[in-house]
Coordinates of C-alpha atoms in Angstrom, one line a residue:
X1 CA -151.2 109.4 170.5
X2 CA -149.2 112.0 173.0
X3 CA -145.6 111.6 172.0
X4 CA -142.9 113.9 172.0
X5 CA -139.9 111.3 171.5
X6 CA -140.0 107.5 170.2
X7 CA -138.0 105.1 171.0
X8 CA -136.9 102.4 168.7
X9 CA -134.4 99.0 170.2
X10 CA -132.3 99.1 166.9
X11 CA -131.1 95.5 168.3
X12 CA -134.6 93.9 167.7
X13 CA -136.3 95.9 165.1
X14 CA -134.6 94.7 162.2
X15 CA -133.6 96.3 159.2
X16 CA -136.7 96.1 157.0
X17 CA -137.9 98.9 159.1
X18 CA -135.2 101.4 159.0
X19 CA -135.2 100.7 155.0
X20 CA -138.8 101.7 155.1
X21 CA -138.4 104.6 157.3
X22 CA -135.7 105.9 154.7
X23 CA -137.8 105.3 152.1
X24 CA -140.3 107.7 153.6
X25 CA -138.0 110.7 154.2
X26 CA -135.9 110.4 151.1
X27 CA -138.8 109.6 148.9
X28 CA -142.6 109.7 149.6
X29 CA -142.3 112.4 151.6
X30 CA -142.0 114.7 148.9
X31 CA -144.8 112.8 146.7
X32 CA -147.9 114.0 149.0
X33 CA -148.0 115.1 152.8
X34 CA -148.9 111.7 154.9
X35 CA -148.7 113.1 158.2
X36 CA -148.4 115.6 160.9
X37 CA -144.9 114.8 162.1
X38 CA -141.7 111.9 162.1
X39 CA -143.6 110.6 164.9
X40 CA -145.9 109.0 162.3
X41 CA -143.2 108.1 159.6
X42 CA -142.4 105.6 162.8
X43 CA -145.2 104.0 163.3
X44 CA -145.9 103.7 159.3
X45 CA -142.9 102.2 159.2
X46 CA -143.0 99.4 161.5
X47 CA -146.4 99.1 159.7
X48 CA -145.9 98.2 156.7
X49 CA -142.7 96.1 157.6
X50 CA -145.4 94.2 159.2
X51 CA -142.8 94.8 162.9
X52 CA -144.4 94.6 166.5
X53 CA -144.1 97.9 168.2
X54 CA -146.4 98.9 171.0
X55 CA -146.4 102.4 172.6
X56 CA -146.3 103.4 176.2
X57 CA -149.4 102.0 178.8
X58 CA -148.7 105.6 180.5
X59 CA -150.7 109.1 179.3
X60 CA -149.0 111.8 178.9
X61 CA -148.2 114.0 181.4
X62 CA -146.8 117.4 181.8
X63 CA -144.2 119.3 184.3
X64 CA -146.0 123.1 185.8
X65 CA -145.3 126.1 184.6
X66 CA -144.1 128.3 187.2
X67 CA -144.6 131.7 185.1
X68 CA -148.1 130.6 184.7
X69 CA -148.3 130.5 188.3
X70 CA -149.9 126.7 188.5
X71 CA -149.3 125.2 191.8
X72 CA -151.2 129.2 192.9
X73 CA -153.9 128.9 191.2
X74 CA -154.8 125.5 190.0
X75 CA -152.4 122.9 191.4
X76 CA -154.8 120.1 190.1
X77 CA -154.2 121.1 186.8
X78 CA -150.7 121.8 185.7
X79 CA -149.8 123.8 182.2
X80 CA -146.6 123.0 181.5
X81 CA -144.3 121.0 179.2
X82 CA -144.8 117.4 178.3
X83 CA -143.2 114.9 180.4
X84 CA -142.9 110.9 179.9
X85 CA -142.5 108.2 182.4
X86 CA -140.7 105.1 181.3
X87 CA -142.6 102.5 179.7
X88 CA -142.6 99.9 182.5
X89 CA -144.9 99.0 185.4
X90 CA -143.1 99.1 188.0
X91 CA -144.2 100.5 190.9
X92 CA -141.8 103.2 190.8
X93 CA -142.4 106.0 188.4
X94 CA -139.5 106.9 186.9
X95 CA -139.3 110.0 184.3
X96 CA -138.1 109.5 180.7
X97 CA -138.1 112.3 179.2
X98 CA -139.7 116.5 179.5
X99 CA -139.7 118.1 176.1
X100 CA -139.1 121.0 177.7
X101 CA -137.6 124.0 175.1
X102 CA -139.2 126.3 177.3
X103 CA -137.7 125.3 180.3
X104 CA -134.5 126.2 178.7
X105 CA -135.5 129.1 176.1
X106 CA -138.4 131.3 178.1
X107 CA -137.8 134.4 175.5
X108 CA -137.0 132.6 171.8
X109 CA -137.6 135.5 170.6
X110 CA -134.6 137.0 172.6
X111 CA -135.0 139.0 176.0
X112 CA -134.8 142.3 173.9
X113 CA -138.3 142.3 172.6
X114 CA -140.2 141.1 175.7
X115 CA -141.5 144.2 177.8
X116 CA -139.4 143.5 181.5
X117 CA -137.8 140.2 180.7
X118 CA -135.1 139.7 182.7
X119 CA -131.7 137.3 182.5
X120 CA -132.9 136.2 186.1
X121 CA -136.1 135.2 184.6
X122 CA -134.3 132.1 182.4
X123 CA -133.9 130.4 186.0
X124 CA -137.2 131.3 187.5
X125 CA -138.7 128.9 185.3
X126 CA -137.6 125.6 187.1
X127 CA -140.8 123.7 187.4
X128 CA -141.6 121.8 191.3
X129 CA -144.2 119.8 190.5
X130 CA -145.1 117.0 187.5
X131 CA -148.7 115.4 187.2
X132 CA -148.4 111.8 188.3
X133 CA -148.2 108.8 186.4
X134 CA -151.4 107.5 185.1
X135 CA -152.6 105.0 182.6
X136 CA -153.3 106.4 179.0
X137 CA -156.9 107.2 178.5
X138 CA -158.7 109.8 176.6
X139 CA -158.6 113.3 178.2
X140 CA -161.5 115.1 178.9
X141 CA -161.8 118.3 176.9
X142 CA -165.3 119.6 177.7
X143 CA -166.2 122.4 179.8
X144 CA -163.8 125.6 179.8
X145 CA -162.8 126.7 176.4
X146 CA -160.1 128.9 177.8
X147 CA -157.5 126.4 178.8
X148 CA -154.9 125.6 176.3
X149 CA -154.4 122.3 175.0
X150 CA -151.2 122.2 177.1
X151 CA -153.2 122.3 180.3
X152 CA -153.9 118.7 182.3
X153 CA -157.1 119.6 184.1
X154 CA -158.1 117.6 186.8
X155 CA -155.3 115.4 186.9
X156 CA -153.9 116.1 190.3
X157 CA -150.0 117.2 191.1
X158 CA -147.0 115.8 193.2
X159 CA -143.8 116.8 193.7
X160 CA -140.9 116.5 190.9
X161 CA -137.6 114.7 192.5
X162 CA -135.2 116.4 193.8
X163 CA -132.8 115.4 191.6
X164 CA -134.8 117.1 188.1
X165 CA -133.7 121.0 189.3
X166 CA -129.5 119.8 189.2
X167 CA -130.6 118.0 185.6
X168 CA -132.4 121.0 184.2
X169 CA -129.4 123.3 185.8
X170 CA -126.7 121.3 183.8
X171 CA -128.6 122.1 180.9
X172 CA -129.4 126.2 181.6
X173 CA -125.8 126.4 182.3
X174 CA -124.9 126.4 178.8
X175 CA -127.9 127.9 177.2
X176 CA -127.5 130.6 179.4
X177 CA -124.4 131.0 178.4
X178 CA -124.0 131.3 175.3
X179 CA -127.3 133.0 174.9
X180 CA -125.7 136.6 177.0
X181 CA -122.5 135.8 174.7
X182 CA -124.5 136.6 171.1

């Protein structure tokens, strides 16, 4: 399972499973350690309420990383952050969601203790490309031990849409902001 959000139709999922789901976090979480993240306390949840959930037809995918220089030097296989496509099949791909922290916080660490980091930097990060939608299967992990688990080898590259770089903007805007005012 690739996730990095879930998303629950509170309409149709009933209230068995949010009980259960609170049961978890309040309670059993503390007992023993179950799993690796809330993603799971999700899907035990529907579980054991015995509620139909399904998860995405689509694999994951990921957005390129411009400082890693991707669309230079592989632009089959992009290293960025994860991206989601909505959960339909329609033929037009539509993107759901980049978990992209990096995107908006290159230096967490601050800009202070990275050797010629630069406020400029923060928007030379915009990502131009995404790998395309493609049906979930299992990726290939063989050959090259130095790419990082973040890396989609093979998977090909096309061109974010134009409208991603005014939606990523709106949120470096702020960031930005108040990052130079601390």
């Amino acid at each position: 399972m690739d996730s990095s959000i879930v998303l629950i139709d509170k309409m149709r999922t009933g209230q068995k499973v949010f009980d259960v789901i609170l049961w978890f976090i309040t309670k059993e979480r503390f007992r023993f350690r179950y799993s690796h993240g809330d993603k799971e306390t999700f899907w035990f949840s529907f579980e054991l309420a015995h509620a139909p959930y399904s998860f995405s037809p689509w694999g994951v995918s990921v957005v390129s990383s411009t400082p890693n220089k991707d669309m230079t030097k592989h632009p089959n296989s992009l290293c960025g952050s994860i991206l989601q496509y909505m959960p339909n099949a329609s033929d037009n791909a539509e993107i759901l969601y980049v978990n992209g922290k990096a995107l908006l916080d290159p230096y967490p660490q601050g800009i202070d203790y990275v050797p010629k980091a630069q406020w400029n930097n923060m928007l030379n990060t915009f990502p131009t490309h995404m790998t395309p939608r493609q049906p979930r299967t299992e990726l290939n992990r063989t050959g090259d031990e130095k790419v990082y688990l973040e890396c989609l080898v093979g998977l090909g590259a096309t061109p974010l849409p134009d409208m991603f770089a005014g939606m990523l903007l709106r949120r470096h805007v702020p960031v930005a902001s108040i990052a130079r005012a601390i």
